[in-house]
Coordinates of C-alpha atoms and ligand atoms in Angstrom, one line a residue:
M1411 CA 12.8 -8.0 -45.0
N1412 CA 13.3 -9.8 -48.2
A1413 CA 12.2 -13.1 -49.8
S1414 CA 15.6 -14.8 -49.6
G1415 CA 15.7 -18.1 -47.7
S1416 CA 12.1 -18.7 -48.4
L1417 CA 10.6 -21.9 -50.0
V1418 CA 7.1 -21.3 -51.1
L1419 CA 4.5 -23.7 -52.6
G1420 CA 2.2 -21.9 -55.1
I1421 CA -1.2 -23.3 -56.1
E1422 CA -3.2 -22.0 -59.1
S1423 CA -6.7 -23.1 -60.1
S1424 CA -8.4 -19.9 -61.3
C1425 CA -9.4 -21.2 -64.7
D1426 CA -8.6 -24.3 -66.7
E1427 CA -5.1 -25.1 -65.4
T1428 CA -4.5 -27.0 -62.2
A1429 CA -1.0 -25.9 -61.3
A1430 CA 1.5 -26.1 -58.4
A1431 CA 5.1 -25.1 -58.1
V1432 CA 7.8 -24.7 -55.5
V1433 CA 9.9 -21.5 -55.7
R1434 CA 13.0 -20.6 -53.6
D1435 CA 13.8 -17.0 -52.7
A1436 CA 10.9 -15.8 -54.9
R1437 CA 13.1 -16.6 -57.9
H1438 CA 14.4 -20.1 -58.3
V1439 CA 12.0 -22.7 -59.7
E1440 CA 12.4 -26.0 -57.8
S1441 CA 9.4 -27.6 -59.5
N1442 CA 6.6 -26.4 -61.8
V1443 CA 3.7 -28.7 -62.6
V1444 CA 0.8 -27.8 -64.8
A1445 CA -2.2 -30.1 -65.6
S1446 CA -4.0 -28.5 -68.5
Q1447 CA -7.7 -29.1 -69.1
I1448 CA -7.6 -28.0 -72.7
A1449 CA -8.7 -31.4 -73.9
V1450 CA -11.7 -31.3 -71.5
H1451 CA -13.0 -28.0 -72.7
A1452 CA -12.0 -28.1 -76.4
A1453 CA -15.1 -30.0 -77.3
Y1454 CA -17.3 -27.2 -76.0
G1455 CA -15.3 -24.4 -77.7
G1456 CA -14.5 -22.7 -74.3
V1457 CA -14.1 -23.3 -70.6
V1458 CA -17.1 -24.9 -69.0
P1459 CA -17.0 -23.7 -65.3
E1460 CA -18.6 -26.7 -63.7
L1461 CA -16.3 -29.1 -65.6
A1462 CA -13.3 -27.0 -64.6
S1463 CA -14.2 -27.3 -60.9
R1464 CA -14.6 -31.1 -61.2
H1465 CA -11.3 -31.5 -62.9
H1466 CA -9.5 -29.3 -60.4
V1467 CA -10.9 -31.6 -57.7
Q1468 CA -9.4 -34.6 -59.5
N1469 CA -6.1 -33.0 -60.3
I1470 CA -5.2 -31.0 -57.2
V1471 CA -3.8 -33.8 -55.0
P1472 CA -1.6 -35.4 -57.7
V1473 CA -0.4 -32.0 -59.0
V1474 CA 0.7 -30.8 -55.6
E1475 CA 2.2 -34.1 -54.6
R1476 CA 4.3 -34.0 -57.8
A1477 CA 5.4 -30.4 -57.3
L1478 CA 6.6 -31.3 -53.8
A1479 CA 8.3 -34.5 -54.9
E1480 CA 10.0 -32.9 -57.9
A1481 CA 11.3 -30.2 -55.5
G1482 CA 12.7 -33.0 -53.3
I1483 CA 10.4 -32.0 -50.4
D1484 CA 9.4 -35.1 -48.3
D1485 CA 7.9 -33.1 -45.4
P1486 CA 5.7 -30.1 -46.3
R1487 CA 6.9 -28.6 -43.0
A1488 CA 10.1 -27.7 -44.9
L1489 CA 8.1 -25.0 -46.7
S1490 CA 8.0 -21.4 -45.6
G1491 CA 4.4 -21.0 -46.7
V1492 CA 1.6 -22.0 -49.0
A1493 CA 0.5 -19.4 -51.6
V1494 CA -2.7 -19.8 -53.5
T1495 CA -4.7 -17.8 -56.1
R1496 CA -7.7 -16.3 -54.4
G1497 CA -9.0 -14.4 -57.4
P1498 CA -9.9 -13.2 -59.9
G1499 CA -11.3 -16.2 -61.8
L1500 CA -14.1 -18.8 -61.8
V1501 CA -15.3 -19.0 -58.3
G1502 CA -15.9 -22.8 -58.2
A1503 CA -12.4 -23.3 -59.7
L1504 CA -10.7 -20.9 -57.3
L1505 CA -12.4 -22.6 -54.3
V1506 CA -10.7 -25.9 -55.0
G1507 CA -7.2 -24.4 -54.7
V1508 CA -8.1 -22.2 -51.8
Q1509 CA -9.7 -25.0 -49.8
F1510 CA -6.8 -27.3 -50.5
A1511 CA -4.2 -24.7 -49.6
K1512 CA -6.0 -23.9 -46.4
A1513 CA -6.1 -27.5 -45.4
L1514 CA -2.4 -28.0 -46.2
A1515 CA -1.4 -24.8 -44.3
Y1516 CA -3.6 -25.8 -41.3
V1517 CA -2.3 -29.4 -41.0
H1518 CA 1.3 -28.5 -41.3
E1519 CA 1.1 -25.2 -39.4
L1520 CA 2.3 -23.1 -42.3
P1521 CA 1.6 -19.5 -43.2
L1522 CA -1.1 -19.2 -45.8
I1523 CA -0.8 -16.4 -48.5
G1524 CA -3.8 -15.5 -50.7
V1525 CA -2.5 -14.1 -54.0
N1526 CA -4.1 -12.0 -56.6
H1527 CA -3.7 -13.9 -59.9
L1528 CA -2.9 -10.7 -61.8
E1529 CA 0.0 -9.9 -59.4
G1530 CA 1.2 -13.4 -60.2
H1531 CA 1.4 -12.5 -63.9
L1532 CA 3.1 -9.3 -63.0
V1533 CA 5.9 -11.0 -61.1
A1534 CA 6.3 -13.9 -63.6
P1535 CA 9.2 -12.2 -65.5
R1536 CA 11.4 -12.2 -62.3
V1537 CA 11.0 -16.0 -61.9
G1538 CA 14.3 -17.5 -62.9
A1539 CA 15.7 -14.1 -64.0
E1540 CA 16.9 -10.7 -62.8
P1541 CA 14.0 -8.7 -61.4
P1542 CA 13.0 -5.5 -63.2
P1543 CA 13.6 -2.1 -61.7
S1544 CA 10.9 -1.5 -59.0
R1545 CA 9.4 1.4 -61.0
H1546 CA 8.2 0.3 -64.4
V1547 CA 5.2 0.0 -66.7
A1548 CA 3.4 -3.4 -66.9
L1549 CA 1.3 -4.7 -69.7
L1550 CA -0.9 -7.6 -68.6
V1551 CA -2.6 -9.4 -71.5
S1552 CA -4.5 -12.7 -70.8
G1553 CA -7.8 -14.4 -71.6
G1554 CA -9.6 -12.3 -68.9
H1555 CA -7.6 -9.1 -68.7
T1556 CA -5.9 -6.5 -70.8
A1557 CA -4.4 -3.7 -68.7
L1558 CA -1.6 -1.2 -68.5
I1559 CA -0.4 -0.6 -65.0
G1560 CA 2.1 1.9 -63.6
V1561 CA 4.1 0.0 -61.0
E1562 CA 5.9 2.1 -58.4
G1563 CA 7.1 -0.9 -56.4
F1564 CA 5.9 -4.4 -55.5
G1565 CA 2.3 -4.0 -54.4
D1566 CA 2.1 -0.3 -55.5
Y1567 CA 0.0 -0.2 -58.6
R1568 CA -1.6 2.6 -60.6
P1569 CA -4.2 1.8 -63.3
L1570 CA -3.3 3.4 -66.6
G1571 CA -5.6 1.7 -69.1
T1572 CA -7.8 -1.3 -69.5
T1573 CA -10.0 -2.9 -72.1
R1574 CA -13.5 -1.5 -72.6
D1575 CA -14.8 -4.7 -73.9
D1576 CA -13.0 -7.9 -74.8
A1577 CA -9.6 -8.9 -73.4
A1578 CA -6.9 -9.5 -76.1
G1579 CA -6.7 -13.2 -75.4
E1580 CA -10.5 -13.3 -75.5
A1581 CA -10.4 -11.7 -79.0
F1582 CA -8.0 -14.5 -80.1
D1583 CA -10.3 -17.1 -78.7
K1584 CA -13.5 -15.6 -80.2
V1585 CA -11.9 -15.1 -83.7
A1586 CA -10.6 -18.6 -83.7
K1587 CA -14.1 -19.8 -82.8
L1588 CA -15.8 -17.9 -85.6
L1589 CA -13.2 -19.3 -88.0
G1590 CA -14.0 -22.8 -86.8
L1591 CA -10.4 -23.3 -85.6
G1592 CA -11.0 -24.6 -82.1
Y1593 CA -10.0 -23.6 -78.6
P1594 CA -7.9 -22.0 -77.1
G1595 CA -7.6 -19.6 -80.0
G1596 CA -4.3 -17.9 -79.3
P1597 CA -1.9 -20.7 -80.1
I1598 CA -4.1 -21.9 -83.1
I1599 CA -4.3 -18.5 -84.7
E1600 CA -0.5 -18.0 -84.2
R1601 CA 0.1 -21.3 -86.0
T1602 CA -2.4 -20.6 -88.7
A1603 CA -1.0 -17.1 -89.3
A1604 CA 2.5 -18.5 -90.1
G1605 CA 3.1 -17.8 -93.8
G1606 CA 0.2 -15.4 -93.9
D1607 CA 0.4 -11.8 -95.1
P1608 CA -0.3 -9.4 -92.2
D1609 CA -1.3 -6.6 -94.7
A1610 CA -3.7 -8.8 -96.7
V1611 CA -6.9 -7.8 -94.9
A1612 CA -7.5 -4.2 -93.7
L1613 CA -8.7 -4.4 -90.1
P1614 CA -9.3 -1.6 -87.6
R1615 CA -7.0 -0.5 -84.8
A1616 CA -9.3 0.8 -82.1
L1617 CA -8.8 3.9 -80.0
P1618 CA -6.2 5.5 -82.2
R1619 CA -6.0 8.7 -80.2
R1620 CA -2.4 8.8 -79.1
K1621 CA -2.8 9.7 -75.4
E1622 CA -5.6 7.2 -74.9
L1623 CA -4.4 4.2 -72.9
D1624 CA -7.6 2.1 -72.9
F1625 CA -8.0 -0.8 -75.3
S1626 CA -11.0 -2.1 -77.3
F1627 CA -11.0 -5.4 -79.2
S1628 CA -14.7 -6.0 -80.0
G1629 CA -14.6 -3.8 -83.1
L1630 CA -11.7 -5.9 -84.5
K1631 CA -13.6 -9.1 -83.8
T1632 CA -16.7 -7.7 -85.5
A1633 CA -14.6 -6.7 -88.5
V1634 CA -13.3 -10.3 -88.9
A1635 CA -16.9 -11.5 -88.5
N1636 CA -18.1 -9.1 -91.2
H1637 CA -15.3 -10.3 -93.5
V1638 CA -16.4 -13.9 -93.0
R1639 CA -20.0 -12.9 -93.6
R1640 CA -19.1 -11.3 -96.9
S1641 CA -16.6 -13.9 -98.2
G1642 CA -17.2 -17.0 -96.2
V1643 CA -14.7 -18.8 -93.9
P1644 CA -11.5 -18.7 -95.9
E1645 CA -9.2 -21.7 -96.4
G1646 CA -5.5 -22.2 -97.2
Q1647 CA -3.6 -19.1 -97.9
A1648 CA -6.6 -16.8 -97.5
L1649 CA -7.1 -18.2 -94.0
A1650 CA -3.4 -17.7 -93.1
D1651 CA -3.7 -14.1 -94.5
L1652 CA -6.8 -13.4 -92.3
C1653 CA -5.2 -14.8 -89.2
A1654 CA -2.0 -12.9 -89.8
S1655 CA -3.9 -9.7 -90.4
F1656 CA -5.9 -10.1 -87.2
Q1657 CA -2.8 -11.0 -85.2
Q1658 CA -1.0 -7.9 -86.6
A1659 CA -3.9 -5.6 -85.6
V1660 CA -3.7 -6.9 -82.0
V1661 CA 0.1 -6.6 -82.0
D1662 CA -0.1 -3.0 -83.3
V1663 CA -2.5 -1.9 -80.6
L1664 CA -0.6 -3.6 -77.8
V1665 CA 2.7 -2.1 -78.9
R1666 CA 1.3 1.4 -79.6
K1667 CA -0.4 1.7 -76.2
S1668 CA 2.5 0.2 -74.3
E1669 CA 4.9 2.7 -75.9
E1670 CA 2.6 5.6 -75.0
A1671 CA 2.4 4.4 -71.4
L1672 CA 6.2 4.3 -71.2
R1673 CA 6.3 7.8 -72.7
Q1674 CA 3.7 9.2 -70.3
R1675 CA 5.3 7.7 -67.2
R1676 CA 8.8 8.5 -68.4
A1677 CA 9.6 4.8 -67.6
R1678 CA 12.6 3.0 -68.9
A1679 CA 11.4 -0.6 -68.3
L1680 CA 8.4 -2.6 -69.5
V1681 CA 7.1 -5.8 -68.0
A1682 CA 4.8 -7.7 -70.4
S1683 CA 3.1 -10.8 -69.2
G1684 CA 0.0 -13.0 -69.4
G1685 CA -1.1 -15.7 -71.9
V1686 CA -1.0 -13.5 -75.0
L1687 CA 2.8 -12.9 -74.4
A1688 CA 3.2 -16.6 -75.4
N1689 CA 2.7 -15.2 -79.0
K1690 CA 6.0 -14.8 -80.8
A1691 CA 4.8 -11.9 -83.0
V1692 CA 3.7 -10.0 -79.9
R1693 CA 7.0 -10.8 -78.2
A1694 CA 9.1 -9.7 -81.2
A1695 CA 7.2 -6.5 -81.7
M1696 CA 7.4 -5.5 -78.0
S1697 CA 11.1 -6.2 -78.1
A1698 CA 11.6 -4.1 -81.2
M1699 CA 9.6 -1.2 -79.7
C1700 CA 11.6 -1.3 -76.4
E1701 CA 14.9 -1.5 -78.2
A1702 CA 14.0 1.5 -80.4
R1703 CA 13.1 3.5 -77.2
D1704 CA 16.1 2.2 -75.3
A1705 CA 13.8 0.7 -72.7
A1706 CA 14.4 -2.6 -71.0
L1707 CA 11.8 -5.3 -71.7
Y1708 CA 11.0 -8.1 -69.1
V1709 CA 9.0 -10.9 -70.5
P1710 CA 8.7 -14.4 -68.9
P1711 CA 9.7 -17.5 -70.8
I1712 CA 6.6 -18.9 -72.8
K1713 CA 5.6 -21.5 -70.2
L1714 CA 5.5 -18.8 -67.5
C1715 CA 3.3 -16.5 -69.6
T1716 CA 0.2 -18.8 -69.4
D1717 CA -1.2 -19.7 -66.0
N1718 CA 1.2 -21.5 -63.7
G1719 CA 2.0 -22.1 -60.0
A1720 CA 5.5 -20.6 -60.1
M1721 CA 4.3 -17.0 -60.5
I1722 CA 1.8 -17.5 -57.6
A1723 CA 4.6 -18.9 -55.4
A1724 CA 6.8 -15.9 -56.3
A1725 CA 4.1 -13.4 -55.6
G1726 CA 3.3 -15.2 -52.3
A1727 CA 6.9 -15.2 -51.3
L1728 CA 7.1 -11.4 -51.8
R1729 CA 4.0 -10.9 -49.8
L1730 CA 5.2 -13.3 -47.1
A1731 CA 8.5 -11.3 -46.9
R1732 CA 6.4 -8.2 -46.0
G1733 CA 4.6 -10.2 -43.3
E1734 CA 1.4 -10.3 -45.2
T1735 CA -0.4 -13.6 -44.7
S1736 CA -4.0 -14.7 -44.8
G1737 CA -6.2 -16.2 -42.2
L1738 CA -8.1 -19.5 -42.5
D1739 CA -11.1 -17.5 -43.4
L1740 CA -9.5 -16.8 -46.8
N1741 CA -12.2 -16.9 -49.5
A1742 CA -12.2 -17.1 -53.3
V1743 CA -13.2 -13.9 -55.0
A1744 CA -14.4 -14.0 -58.6
R1745 CA -13.8 -10.3 -59.3
L1746 CA -10.7 -9.0 -57.6
P1747 CA -9.2 -5.8 -58.8
L1748 CA -5.4 -5.3 -58.6
C1749 CA -5.7 -1.6 -58.2
Ligands
KG4_1197 O1 -2.8 -16.0 -68.7 P1 -3.7 -17.1 -69.3 O2 -3.1 -18.5 -69.4 O3 -5.1 -17.2 -68.5 C1 -5.7 -16.1 -68.0 O4 -5.4 -15.6 -66.9 O5 -6.7 -15.7 -68.8 O6 -4.1 -16.6 -70.7 C2 -4.9 -17.4 -71.6 C3 -5.2 -16.6 -72.9 C4 -6.1 -17.3 -73.8 O7 -7.1 -16.3 -74.2 C5 -5.3 -17.7 -75.0 O8 -5.9 -17.8 -76.2 C6 -4.2 -16.7 -74.9 O9 -3.9 -16.4 -73.6 N1 -2.9 -17.2 -75.6 C7 -2.4 -16.7 -76.7 C8 -1.3 -17.6 -77.0 N2 -1.2 -18.5 -76.1 C9 -2.2 -18.3 -75.2 N3 -2.8 -15.6 -77.4 C10 -2.0 -15.4 -78.6 N4 -1.0 -16.2 -79.0 C11 -0.6 -17.3 -78.2 N5 0.4 -18.0 -78.6
ZN1198 ZN1 -3.8 -15.9 -66.1

């Protein structure tokens, strides 16, 4: 069985993006609609769960309708199935997508496929591109997760390392907040770091032992906080230097641990995905490391790094091809491990 000939709608509402997409053959994007709530949460400096749920409720119908319309689908019965993120994420936010997907699947008698959000990120690089070899190492770095995973094939995952405290994206968000830069921190720090000197401020790289594949970012965040306590919140060039130094510290750790995972697994391919891979410094450094090791790198285009429905549709199509569907008792799960 394979996913060719399938036309799957993917719905994502785990955090602050209401997203829907239609993907053909687990690969070709027919539509990809994302309604971001950044403006809603920016005033609070982070995602407010109750507000996220309410905005998902407002957005879900127009977002799905647009995804179907842009894919040229008049009758949802043309779909092969409805895939939806069932976790991990904010439970109230997840429930909006799950309930809507269930209703749609029930009314149109379509298969329902509950998808793990992290598996969505893992398959994002194959959307619109050549899939990676089935055996590879995956680095997943988002606002909620930082993990290295040994992938033996679709659905066959071995945990290699994870963060002991903050996720990498969370570190970007927290550092941006303590520098008074706003939310979400990743893109703002990246912009502010442009023209900064990445060697200007000495910051720690945690867990330097070579064989160690876990991550830790809270010490780095504390080091930036201490720097600010000593010298105040910098401005102008000094602010650019601090942001560039912080970003470089994150880049160094992500690259070093990914390289070690490739080495330990004797793998020749790296999938790197999740919101933090939207960062150009991270992308460039990963690409240089893989080139030096003669390993192939699979990274999604920037708009498929952050949360979207296309990756959920693709993961759903691959599950559907294996005959794995969900019942109408599908529930949202806040904490849902991948492996
Ligand atoms: O994958 P994602 O959209 O949502 C989660 O599943 O968490 O990732 C969002 C995270 C946020 O922490 C955000 O600050 C970070 O990804 N991020 C970035 C960039 N764009 C988004 N981090 C660094 N540089 C960026 N350009
Ligand atoms: Zn995500």
